[in-house]
PDB file of C-alpha atoms in Angstrom:
ATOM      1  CA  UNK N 230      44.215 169.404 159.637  1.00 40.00           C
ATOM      2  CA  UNK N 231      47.580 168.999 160.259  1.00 38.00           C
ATOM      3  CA  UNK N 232      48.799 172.034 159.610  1.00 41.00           C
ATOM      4  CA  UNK N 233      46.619 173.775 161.915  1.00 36.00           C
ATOM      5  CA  UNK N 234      47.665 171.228 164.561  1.00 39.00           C
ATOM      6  CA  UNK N 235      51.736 171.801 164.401  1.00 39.00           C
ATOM      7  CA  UNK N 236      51.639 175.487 166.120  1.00 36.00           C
ATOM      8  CA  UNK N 237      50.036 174.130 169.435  1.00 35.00           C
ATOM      9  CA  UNK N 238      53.390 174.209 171.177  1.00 41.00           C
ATOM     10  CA  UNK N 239      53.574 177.569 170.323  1.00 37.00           C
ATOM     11  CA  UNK N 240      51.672 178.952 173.243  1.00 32.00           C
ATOM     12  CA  UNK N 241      54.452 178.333 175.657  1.00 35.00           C
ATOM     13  CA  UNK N 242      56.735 180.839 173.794  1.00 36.00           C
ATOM     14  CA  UNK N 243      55.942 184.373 175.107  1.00 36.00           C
ATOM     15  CA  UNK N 244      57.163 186.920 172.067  1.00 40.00           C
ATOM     16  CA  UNK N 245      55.726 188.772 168.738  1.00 51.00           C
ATOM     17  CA  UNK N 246      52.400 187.447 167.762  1.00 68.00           C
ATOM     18  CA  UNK N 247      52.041 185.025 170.065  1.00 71.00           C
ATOM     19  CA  UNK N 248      50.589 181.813 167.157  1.00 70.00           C
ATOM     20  CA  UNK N 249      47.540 181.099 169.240  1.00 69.00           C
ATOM     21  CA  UNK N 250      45.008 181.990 166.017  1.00 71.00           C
ATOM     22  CA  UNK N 251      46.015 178.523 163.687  1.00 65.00           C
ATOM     23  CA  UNK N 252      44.016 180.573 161.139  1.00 65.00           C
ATOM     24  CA  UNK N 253      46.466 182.814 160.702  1.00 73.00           C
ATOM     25  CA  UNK N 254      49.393 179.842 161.832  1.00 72.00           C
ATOM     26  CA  UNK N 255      48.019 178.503 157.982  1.00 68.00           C
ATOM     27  CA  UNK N 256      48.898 181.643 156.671  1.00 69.00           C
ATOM     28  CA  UNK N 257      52.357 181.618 157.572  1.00 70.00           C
ATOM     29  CA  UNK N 258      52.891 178.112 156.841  1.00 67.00           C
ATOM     30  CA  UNK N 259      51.298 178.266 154.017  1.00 67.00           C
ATOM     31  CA  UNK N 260      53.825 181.060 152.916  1.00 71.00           C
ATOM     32  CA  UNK N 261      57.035 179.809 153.649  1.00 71.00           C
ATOM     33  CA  UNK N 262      56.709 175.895 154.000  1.00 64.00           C
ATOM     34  CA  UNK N 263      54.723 174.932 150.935  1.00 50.00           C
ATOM     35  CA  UNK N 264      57.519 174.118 149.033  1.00 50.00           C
ATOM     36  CA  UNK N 265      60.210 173.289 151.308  1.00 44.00           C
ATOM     37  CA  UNK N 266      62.081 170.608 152.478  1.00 45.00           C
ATOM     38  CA  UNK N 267      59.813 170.580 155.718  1.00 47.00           C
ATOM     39  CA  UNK N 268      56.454 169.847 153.234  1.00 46.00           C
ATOM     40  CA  UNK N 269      57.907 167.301 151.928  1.00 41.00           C
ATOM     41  CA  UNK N 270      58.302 165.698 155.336  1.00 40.00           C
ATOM     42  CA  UNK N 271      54.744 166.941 156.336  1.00 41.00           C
ATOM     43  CA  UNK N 272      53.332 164.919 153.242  1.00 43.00           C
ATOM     44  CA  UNK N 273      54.819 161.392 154.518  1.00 37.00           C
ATOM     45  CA  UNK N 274      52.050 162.067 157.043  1.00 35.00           C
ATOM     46  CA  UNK N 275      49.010 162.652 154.822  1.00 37.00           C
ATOM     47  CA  UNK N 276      46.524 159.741 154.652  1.00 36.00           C
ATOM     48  CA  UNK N 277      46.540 159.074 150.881  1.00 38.00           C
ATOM     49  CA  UNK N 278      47.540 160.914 147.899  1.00 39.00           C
ATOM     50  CA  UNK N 279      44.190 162.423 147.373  1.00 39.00           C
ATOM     51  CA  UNK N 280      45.536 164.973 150.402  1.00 41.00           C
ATOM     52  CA  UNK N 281      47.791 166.802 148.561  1.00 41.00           C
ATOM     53  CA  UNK N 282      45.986 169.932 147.738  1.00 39.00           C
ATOM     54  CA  UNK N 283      45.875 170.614 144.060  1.00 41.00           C
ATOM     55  CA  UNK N 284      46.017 174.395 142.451  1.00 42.00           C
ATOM     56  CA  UNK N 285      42.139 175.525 143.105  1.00 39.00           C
ATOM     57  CA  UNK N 286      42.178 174.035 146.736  1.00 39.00           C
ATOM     58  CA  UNK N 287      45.707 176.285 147.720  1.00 44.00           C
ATOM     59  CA  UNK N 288      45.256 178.643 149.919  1.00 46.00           C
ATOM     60  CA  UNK N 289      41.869 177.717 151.796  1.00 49.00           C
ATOM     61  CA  UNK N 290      42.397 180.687 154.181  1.00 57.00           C
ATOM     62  CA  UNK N 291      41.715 183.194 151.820  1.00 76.00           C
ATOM     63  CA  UNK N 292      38.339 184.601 152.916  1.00 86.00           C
ATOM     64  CA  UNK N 293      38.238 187.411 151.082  1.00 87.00           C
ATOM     65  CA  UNK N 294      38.002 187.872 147.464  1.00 84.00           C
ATOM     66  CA  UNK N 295      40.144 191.485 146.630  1.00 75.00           C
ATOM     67  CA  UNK N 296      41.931 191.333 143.824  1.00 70.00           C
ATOM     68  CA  UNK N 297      45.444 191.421 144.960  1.00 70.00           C
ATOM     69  CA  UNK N 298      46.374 188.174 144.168  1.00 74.00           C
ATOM     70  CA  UNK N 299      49.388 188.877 142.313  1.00 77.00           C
ATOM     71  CA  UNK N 300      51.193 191.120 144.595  1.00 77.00           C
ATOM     72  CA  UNK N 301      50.542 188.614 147.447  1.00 78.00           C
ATOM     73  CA  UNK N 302      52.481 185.993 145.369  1.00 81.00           C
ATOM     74  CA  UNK N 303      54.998 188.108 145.446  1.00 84.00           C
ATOM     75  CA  UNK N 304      55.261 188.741 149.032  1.00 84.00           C
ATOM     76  CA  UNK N 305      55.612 185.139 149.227  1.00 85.00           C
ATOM     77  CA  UNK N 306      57.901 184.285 147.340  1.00 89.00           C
ATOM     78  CA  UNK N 307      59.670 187.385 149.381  1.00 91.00           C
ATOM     79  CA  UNK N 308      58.904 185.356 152.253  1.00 88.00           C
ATOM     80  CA  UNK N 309      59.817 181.932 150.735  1.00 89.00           C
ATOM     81  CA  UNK N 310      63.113 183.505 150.167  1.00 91.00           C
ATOM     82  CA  UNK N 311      63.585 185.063 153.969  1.00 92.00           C
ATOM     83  CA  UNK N 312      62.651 181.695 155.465  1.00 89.00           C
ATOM     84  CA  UNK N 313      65.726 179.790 153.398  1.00 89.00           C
ATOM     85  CA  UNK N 314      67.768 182.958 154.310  1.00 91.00           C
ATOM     86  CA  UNK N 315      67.355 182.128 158.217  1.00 90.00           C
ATOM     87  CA  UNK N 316      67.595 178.777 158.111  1.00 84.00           C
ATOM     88  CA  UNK N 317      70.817 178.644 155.860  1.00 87.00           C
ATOM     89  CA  UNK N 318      72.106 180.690 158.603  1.00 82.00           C
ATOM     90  CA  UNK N 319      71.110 178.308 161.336  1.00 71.00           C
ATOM     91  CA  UNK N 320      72.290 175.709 159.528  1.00 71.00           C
ATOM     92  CA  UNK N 321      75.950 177.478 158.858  1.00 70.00           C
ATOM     93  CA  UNK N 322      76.074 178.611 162.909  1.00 65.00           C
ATOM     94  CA  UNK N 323      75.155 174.779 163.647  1.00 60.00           C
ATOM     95  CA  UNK N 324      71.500 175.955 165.649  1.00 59.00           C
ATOM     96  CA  UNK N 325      69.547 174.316 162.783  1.00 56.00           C
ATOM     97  CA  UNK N 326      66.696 171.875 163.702  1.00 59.00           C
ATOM     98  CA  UNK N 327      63.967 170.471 161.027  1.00 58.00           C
ATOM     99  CA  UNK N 328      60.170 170.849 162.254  1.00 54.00           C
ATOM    100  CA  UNK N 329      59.670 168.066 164.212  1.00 54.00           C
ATOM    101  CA  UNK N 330      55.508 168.051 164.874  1.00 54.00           C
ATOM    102  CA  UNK N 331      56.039 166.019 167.968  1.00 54.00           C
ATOM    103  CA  UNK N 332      58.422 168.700 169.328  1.00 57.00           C
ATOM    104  CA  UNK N 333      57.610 171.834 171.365  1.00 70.00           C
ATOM    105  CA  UNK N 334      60.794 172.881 171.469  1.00 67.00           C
ATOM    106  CA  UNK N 335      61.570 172.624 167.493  1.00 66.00           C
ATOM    107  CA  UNK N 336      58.358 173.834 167.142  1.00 70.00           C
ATOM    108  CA  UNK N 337      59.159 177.106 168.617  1.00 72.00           C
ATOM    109  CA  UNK N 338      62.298 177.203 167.098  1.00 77.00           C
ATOM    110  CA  UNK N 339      60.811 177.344 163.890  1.00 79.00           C
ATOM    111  CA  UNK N 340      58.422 180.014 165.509  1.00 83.00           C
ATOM    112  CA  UNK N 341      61.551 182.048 165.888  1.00 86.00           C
ATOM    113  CA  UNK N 342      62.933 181.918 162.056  1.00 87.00           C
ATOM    114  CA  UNK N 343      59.427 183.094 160.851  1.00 88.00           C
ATOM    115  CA  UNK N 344      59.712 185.886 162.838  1.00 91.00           C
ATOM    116  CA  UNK N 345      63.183 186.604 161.964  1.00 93.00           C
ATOM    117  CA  UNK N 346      61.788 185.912 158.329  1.00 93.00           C
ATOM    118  CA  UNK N 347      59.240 188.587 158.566  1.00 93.00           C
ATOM    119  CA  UNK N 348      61.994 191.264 159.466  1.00 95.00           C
ATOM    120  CA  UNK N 349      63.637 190.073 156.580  1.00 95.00           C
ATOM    121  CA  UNK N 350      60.827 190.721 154.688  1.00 94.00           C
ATOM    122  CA  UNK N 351      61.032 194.180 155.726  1.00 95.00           C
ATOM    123  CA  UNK N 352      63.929 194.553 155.645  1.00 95.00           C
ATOM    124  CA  UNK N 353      64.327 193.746 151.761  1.00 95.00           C
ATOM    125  CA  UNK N 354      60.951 196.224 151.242  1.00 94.00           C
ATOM    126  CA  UNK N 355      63.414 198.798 152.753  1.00 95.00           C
ATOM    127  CA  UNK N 356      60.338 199.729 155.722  1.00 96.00           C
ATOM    128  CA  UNK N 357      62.975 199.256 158.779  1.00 95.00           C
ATOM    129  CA  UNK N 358      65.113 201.409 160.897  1.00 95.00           C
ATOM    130  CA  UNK N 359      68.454 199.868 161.891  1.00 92.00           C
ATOM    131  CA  UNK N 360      67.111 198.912 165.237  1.00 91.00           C
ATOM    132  CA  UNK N 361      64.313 196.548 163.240  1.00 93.00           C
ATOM    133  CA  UNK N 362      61.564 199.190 163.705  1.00 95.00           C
ATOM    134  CA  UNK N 363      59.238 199.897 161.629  1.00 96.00           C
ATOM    135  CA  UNK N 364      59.827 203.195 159.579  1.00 96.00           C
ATOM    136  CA  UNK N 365      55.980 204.763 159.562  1.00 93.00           C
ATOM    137  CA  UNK N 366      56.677 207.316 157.063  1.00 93.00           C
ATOM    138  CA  UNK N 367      56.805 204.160 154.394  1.00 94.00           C
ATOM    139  CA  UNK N 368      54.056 202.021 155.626  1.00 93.00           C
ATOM    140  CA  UNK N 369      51.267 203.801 153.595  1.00 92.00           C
ATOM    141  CA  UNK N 370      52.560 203.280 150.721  1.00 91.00           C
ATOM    142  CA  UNK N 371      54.181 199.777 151.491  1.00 91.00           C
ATOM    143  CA  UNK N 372      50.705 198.197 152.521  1.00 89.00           C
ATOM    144  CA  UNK N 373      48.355 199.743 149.690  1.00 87.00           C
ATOM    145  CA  UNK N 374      51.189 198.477 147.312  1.00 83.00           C
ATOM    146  CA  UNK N 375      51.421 194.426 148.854  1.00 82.00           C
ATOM    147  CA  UNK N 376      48.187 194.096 150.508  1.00 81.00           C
ATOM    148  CA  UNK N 377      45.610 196.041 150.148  1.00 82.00           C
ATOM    149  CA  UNK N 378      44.803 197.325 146.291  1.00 79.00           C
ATOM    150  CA  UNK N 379      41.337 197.228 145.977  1.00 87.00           C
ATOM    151  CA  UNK N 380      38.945 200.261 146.321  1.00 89.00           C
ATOM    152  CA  UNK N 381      37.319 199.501 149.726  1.00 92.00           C
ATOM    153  CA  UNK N 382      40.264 199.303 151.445  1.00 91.00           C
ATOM    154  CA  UNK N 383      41.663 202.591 150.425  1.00 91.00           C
ATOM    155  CA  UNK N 384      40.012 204.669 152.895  1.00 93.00           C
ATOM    156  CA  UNK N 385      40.151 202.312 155.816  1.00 94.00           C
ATOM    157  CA  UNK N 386      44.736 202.078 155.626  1.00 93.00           C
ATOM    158  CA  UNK N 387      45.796 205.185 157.275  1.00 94.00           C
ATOM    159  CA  UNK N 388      43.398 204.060 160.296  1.00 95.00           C
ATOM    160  CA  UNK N 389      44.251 200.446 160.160  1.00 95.00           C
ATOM    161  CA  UNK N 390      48.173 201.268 160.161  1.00 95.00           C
ATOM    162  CA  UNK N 391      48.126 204.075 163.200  1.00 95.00           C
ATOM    163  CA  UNK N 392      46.319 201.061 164.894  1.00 96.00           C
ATOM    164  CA  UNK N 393      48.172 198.216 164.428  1.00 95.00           C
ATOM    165  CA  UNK N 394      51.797 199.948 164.373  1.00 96.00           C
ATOM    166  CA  UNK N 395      50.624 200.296 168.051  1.00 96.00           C
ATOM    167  CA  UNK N 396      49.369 197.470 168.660  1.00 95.00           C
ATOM    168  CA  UNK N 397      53.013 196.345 167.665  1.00 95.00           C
ATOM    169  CA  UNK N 398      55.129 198.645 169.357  1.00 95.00           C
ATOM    170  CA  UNK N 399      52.997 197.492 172.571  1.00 95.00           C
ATOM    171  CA  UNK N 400      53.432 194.168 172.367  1.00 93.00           C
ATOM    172  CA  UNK N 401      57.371 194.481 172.005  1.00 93.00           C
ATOM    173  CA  UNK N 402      57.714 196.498 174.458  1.00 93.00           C
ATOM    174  CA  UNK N 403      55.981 194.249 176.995  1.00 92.00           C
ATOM    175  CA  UNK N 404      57.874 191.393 176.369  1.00 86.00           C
ATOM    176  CA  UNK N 405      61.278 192.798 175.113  1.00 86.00           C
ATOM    177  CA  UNK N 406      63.134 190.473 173.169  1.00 84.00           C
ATOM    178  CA  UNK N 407      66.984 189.241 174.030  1.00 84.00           C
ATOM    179  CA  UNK N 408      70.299 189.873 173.027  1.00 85.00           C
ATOM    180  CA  UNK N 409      70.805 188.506 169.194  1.00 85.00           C
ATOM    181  CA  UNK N 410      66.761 187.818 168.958  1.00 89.00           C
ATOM    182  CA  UNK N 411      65.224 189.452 165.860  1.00 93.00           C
ATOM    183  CA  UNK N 412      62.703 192.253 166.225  1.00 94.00           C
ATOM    184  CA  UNK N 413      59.264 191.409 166.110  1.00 93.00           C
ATOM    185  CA  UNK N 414      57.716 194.247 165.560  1.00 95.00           C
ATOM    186  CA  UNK N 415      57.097 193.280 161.820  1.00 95.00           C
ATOM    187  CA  UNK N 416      55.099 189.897 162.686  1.00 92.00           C
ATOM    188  CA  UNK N 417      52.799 191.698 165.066  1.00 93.00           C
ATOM    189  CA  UNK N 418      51.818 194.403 162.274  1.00 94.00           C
ATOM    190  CA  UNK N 419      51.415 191.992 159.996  1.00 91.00           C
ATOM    191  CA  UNK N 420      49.259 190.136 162.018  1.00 90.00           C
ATOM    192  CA  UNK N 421      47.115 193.002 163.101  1.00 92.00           C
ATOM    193  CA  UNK N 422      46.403 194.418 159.485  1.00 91.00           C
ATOM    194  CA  UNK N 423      45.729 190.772 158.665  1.00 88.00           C
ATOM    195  CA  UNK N 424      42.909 190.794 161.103  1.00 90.00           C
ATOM    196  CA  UNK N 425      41.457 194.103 160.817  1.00 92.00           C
ATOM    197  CA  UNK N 426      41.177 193.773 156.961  1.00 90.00           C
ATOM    198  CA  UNK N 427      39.457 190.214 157.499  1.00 90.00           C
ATOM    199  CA  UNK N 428      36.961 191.932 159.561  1.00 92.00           C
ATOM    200  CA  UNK N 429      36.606 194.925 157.141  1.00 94.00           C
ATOM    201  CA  UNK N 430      36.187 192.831 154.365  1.00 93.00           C
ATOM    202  CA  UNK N 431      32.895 193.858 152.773  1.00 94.00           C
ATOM    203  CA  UNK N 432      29.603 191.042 152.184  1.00 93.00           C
ATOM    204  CA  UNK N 433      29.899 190.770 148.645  1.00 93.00           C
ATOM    205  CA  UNK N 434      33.626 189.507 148.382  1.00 92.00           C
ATOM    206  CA  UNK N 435      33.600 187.111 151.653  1.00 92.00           C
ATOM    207  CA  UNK N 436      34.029 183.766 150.953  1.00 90.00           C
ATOM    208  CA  UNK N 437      30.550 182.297 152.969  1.00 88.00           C
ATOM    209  CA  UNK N 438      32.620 178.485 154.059  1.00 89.00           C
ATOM    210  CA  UNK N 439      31.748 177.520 157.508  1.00 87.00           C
ATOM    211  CA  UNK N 440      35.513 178.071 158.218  1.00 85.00           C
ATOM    212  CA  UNK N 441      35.830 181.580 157.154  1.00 89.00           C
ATOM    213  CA  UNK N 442      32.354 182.501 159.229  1.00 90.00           C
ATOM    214  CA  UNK N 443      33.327 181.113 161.854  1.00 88.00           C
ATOM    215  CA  UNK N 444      36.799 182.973 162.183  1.00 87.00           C
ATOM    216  CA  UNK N 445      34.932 186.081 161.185  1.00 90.00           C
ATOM    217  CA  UNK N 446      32.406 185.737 164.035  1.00 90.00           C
ATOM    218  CA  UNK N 447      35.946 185.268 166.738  1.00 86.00           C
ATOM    219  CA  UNK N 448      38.018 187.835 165.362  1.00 87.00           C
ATOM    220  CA  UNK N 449      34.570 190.150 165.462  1.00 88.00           C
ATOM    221  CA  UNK N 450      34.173 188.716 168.927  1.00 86.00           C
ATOM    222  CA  UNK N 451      38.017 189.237 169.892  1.00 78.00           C
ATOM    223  CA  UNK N 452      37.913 185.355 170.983  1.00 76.00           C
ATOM    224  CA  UNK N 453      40.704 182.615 170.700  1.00 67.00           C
ATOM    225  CA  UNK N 454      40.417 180.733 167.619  1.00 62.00           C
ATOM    226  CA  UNK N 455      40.002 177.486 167.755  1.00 55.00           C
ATOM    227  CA  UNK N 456      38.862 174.431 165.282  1.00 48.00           C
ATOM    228  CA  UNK N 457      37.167 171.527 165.230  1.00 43.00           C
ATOM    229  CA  UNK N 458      36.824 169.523 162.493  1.00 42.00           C
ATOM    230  CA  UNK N 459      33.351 169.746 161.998  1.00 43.00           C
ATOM    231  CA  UNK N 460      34.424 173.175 161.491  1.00 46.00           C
ATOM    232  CA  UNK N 461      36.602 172.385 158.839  1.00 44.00           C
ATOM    233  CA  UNK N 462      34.050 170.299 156.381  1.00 45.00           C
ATOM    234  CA  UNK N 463      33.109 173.103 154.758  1.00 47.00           C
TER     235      UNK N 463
END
């Protein structure tokens, strides 16, 4: 799939979440690209029409069923928004470059903007200090809102966010970013409470593809994931 396959450069670029799960790589893209100028250039590289993914075939990572569908469009359309923000800005100081799939290094410039977009996100939910850290007191109430509604995963947040606030804090703080770059603090919680409520979520409302098993069994495992396309054909 190609969208899995335009984050490979990514590895080489050592801050925030660090784009090695293309799982979660979807997700982003997904978010923030489906409707930009940069789909529109992916789509010149589809094999036929038939491709383009049509309403019930959006969002193919979504491996479990909750029922917080509505406030996820939200976020990304908050997202959406973010992304353009960033990249009108790039294009006004004249350090815009499109995607370019056969690019590292526009590759992980793009990898950049989406986490400057996620601390925009924040930012706009009002759950950031000055300094682009997150503000813990809000979180609770921020991630039950936008992510996590349903029943089951009430008694599992508090735990999840002590964890993965953390989990972010370390991972700044061992590769602290430079002057003018964005925080990423933001895009490594998100990623974290992505992953733990993946694993959490119960039998009854996963989605039993040989694509979501399969990135059930690595996250569970704490491997890299990585896809074949036999692993795909679902």
């Amino acid at each position: 799939m190609l969208k899995l396959a335009l984050f490979v450069c990514f590895i080489g670029l050592a801050v925030s979440y660090d784009f090695k799960d293309p799982f979660y790589n979807e997700v982003l893209l997904e978010d923030m690209l489906d409707e930009s100028v940069d789909n529109v250039m992916l789509s010149r590289f589809r094999r036929s029409a038939s491709d383009s993914l049509d309403e019930k075939c959006k969002r193919r990572y979504k491996c479990c069923n909750d029922v917080n569908t509505e406030n996820l469009d939200k976020i990304k359309e908050v997202k959406k928004q973010c992304f353009t923000e960033v990249r009108n800005k790039n294009k006004a100081d004249k350090t815009y470059e499109p995607v370019d799939m056969f690019s590292c290094e526009r590759l992980n410039n793009t990898k950049t903007e989406v986490i400057c977009a996620m601390e925009c996100v924040a930012r706009k939910k009002e759950i950031l200090n000055e300094d682009g850290t997150l503000m813990e007191e809000k979180l609770l109430e921020f991630t039950r809102t936008n992510f996590a509604a349903d029943e089951w995963q009430q008694p599992l947040l508090a735990g999840f966010i002590e964890m993965c606030l953390k989990e972010a804090k370390e991972k700044v703080a061992k590769n602290p970013r430079e002057p003018g770059q964005c925080n990423a603090e933001t895009s490594n919680y998100g990623y974290c409470m992505w992953r733990q409520m993946a694993l959490a979520c119960p039998k009854d409302k996963q989605e039993s593809t040989k694509r979501c098993e399969r990135m059930r069994e690595k996250l569970a495992n704490n491997e890299p994931i990585h896809y074949y396309k036999a692993e795909l054909d679902d």
